[in-house]
């Protein structure tokens, strides 16, 4: 199956909250707010719609192409699946929360009050999509603000939209290149920073930053090991020579 | 034996304080494991790592760095005169690591799964590296410290085996420490967009490594001063004073590198901003590096017990501030919530420090930590230069 992606067209979103309700129902999440527009992401809410000025913006896991959470988890509790969804396996998790610390979009949420806490976030309705269905939120969206399909097609569609109506769209697809690309692509009528998006994210995937440090380990261990042992041998040898010299001198003196 | 127990139970000010902290700590642990992390911490989705990671883990590991530094000096560089202070230093490191693991068990959401890193591998993760370093180095420290216990119980055969592998153990210990100290800094490499630019640097692993060596030396001074007071053990002051000289070298290199790093990344302007972060940055640098380096470079201060001790305290203070700056201050600037540790978080931190002091105390009283080691390896032969021989001969 091809890699999937969401295309979220902010110009089309009317803030009805259908995606929010559908997500709650699909994932058996309890009600947390009467007004979908007033809620925030939590361990019981995987997606939200926020009003930013005149526009409505959805927020949820971006399912990065090179996910930071997948790279930082010491026990591999996160997986980037073949369809592009980033999913979580609670049976592996040890609760270090490095995923939360590292996520550039501040998405993972934690069950702080639980004695068996889990990391919670959108999983792109993995089971539904695997069987060829749409994620619950995309299916529920009445205006076409949330579209879902193959990532390539979604990118092509976004580019086409910008090309056809350049006055309607700000000329940037958010998520195409940010942190190496994500599976949630946004189109906006105004510059993204005006809607509260983090526009300072690098185009390189964040795991590269730690990979560089980690890749030095084998060299460090081998070269370091050899150097230390060598140094030990040298200083020890020097000591032994000193010892010999010392005792021979003592002997000489004794003879004198 | 009776008089021993009587002495132990005799209430003094510090014993009362320690007892109170331990009771409060145990109560907090009870709350933590009945109500979850939410019941005791101010941690939140926007601030998932707080005081326990910043202090108990980052500082705890750093302050244990004296162990591998001194091991390198004594065994690899063969400067044997430092041998008398090696045992208390290794004890500190070993205790430090045990307490770090203990703190981790409180902080982890699912502590019973801590062993997962042994079989579930993700070599791309710095945390994976950290986990392995903690496991392996704690084992190495245990083995390095074991002669003290074996001597106490006169297990001669085991003692012989351990002594036979001293050098491989030391080499392994130095390598693991190097990896571990630096990897704690590498943990933060993944968050370039979340950290304040005064602290984010691709050189963070090196900064963590160098400052750990500096604080490790400071801890040697700190402890030997207190041990000298508490146990009336006259620890070789000249040796400890020389450790003060190492601090000058290490911390000067550290200081130069940090400013070079700011210069090369065009961040020097941040040093003159009127912001909370800039203030804390200067505080960290002045307290932890500039002041102690100036103090220690004056021979009069370095050769003065109190002067040396105060200088070490500066280094330690600045180090603690640095780790908290990296783990809390620098992340505070980009998150929407503000974090300040809860009373319970502070209690647990105090609890862990207290445990360390109490166990160190007991170990020193009941194990031959300060006693002259009865090792058979000859250590009397200093490295003599040809000059020395000439002067000897001239006499």
PDB file of C-alpha atoms in Angstrom, chain B residues 143 146-147 150 155-169:
ATOM      1  CA  UNK B 143      33.330  -4.450  40.346  1.00  0.00           C
ATOM      2  CA  UNK B 146      34.034  -4.714  45.196  1.00  0.00           C
ATOM      3  CA  UNK B 147      37.593  -5.091  46.585  1.00  0.00           C
ATOM      4  CA  UNK B 150      35.774  -8.389  49.598  1.00  0.00           C
ATOM      5  CA  UNK B 155      37.370 -13.251  50.282  1.00  0.00           C
ATOM      6  CA  UNK B 156      40.921 -13.632  49.052  1.00  0.00           C
ATOM      7  CA  UNK B 157      40.256 -15.665  45.929  1.00  0.00           C
ATOM      8  CA  UNK B 158      37.638 -13.355  44.510  1.00  0.00           C
ATOM      9  CA  UNK B 159      39.839 -10.439  45.404  1.00  0.00           C
ATOM     10  CA  UNK B 160      42.630 -11.908  43.339  1.00  0.00           C
ATOM     11  CA  UNK B 161      40.377 -12.304  40.312  1.00  0.00           C
ATOM     12  CA  UNK B 162      39.098  -8.729  40.550  1.00  0.00           C
ATOM     13  CA  UNK B 163      42.597  -7.343  40.914  1.00  0.00           C
ATOM     14  CA  UNK B 164      43.652  -9.302  37.873  1.00  0.00           C
ATOM     15  CA  UNK B 165      41.145  -7.504  35.705  1.00  0.00           C
ATOM     16  CA  UNK B 166      41.634  -4.030  37.170  1.00  0.00           C
ATOM     17  CA  UNK B 167      43.086  -2.484  34.025  1.00  0.00           C
ATOM     18  CA  UNK B 168      40.478  -3.822  31.570  1.00  0.00           C
ATOM     19  CA  UNK B 169      37.800  -2.684  34.014  1.00  0.00           C
TER      20      UNK B 169
END
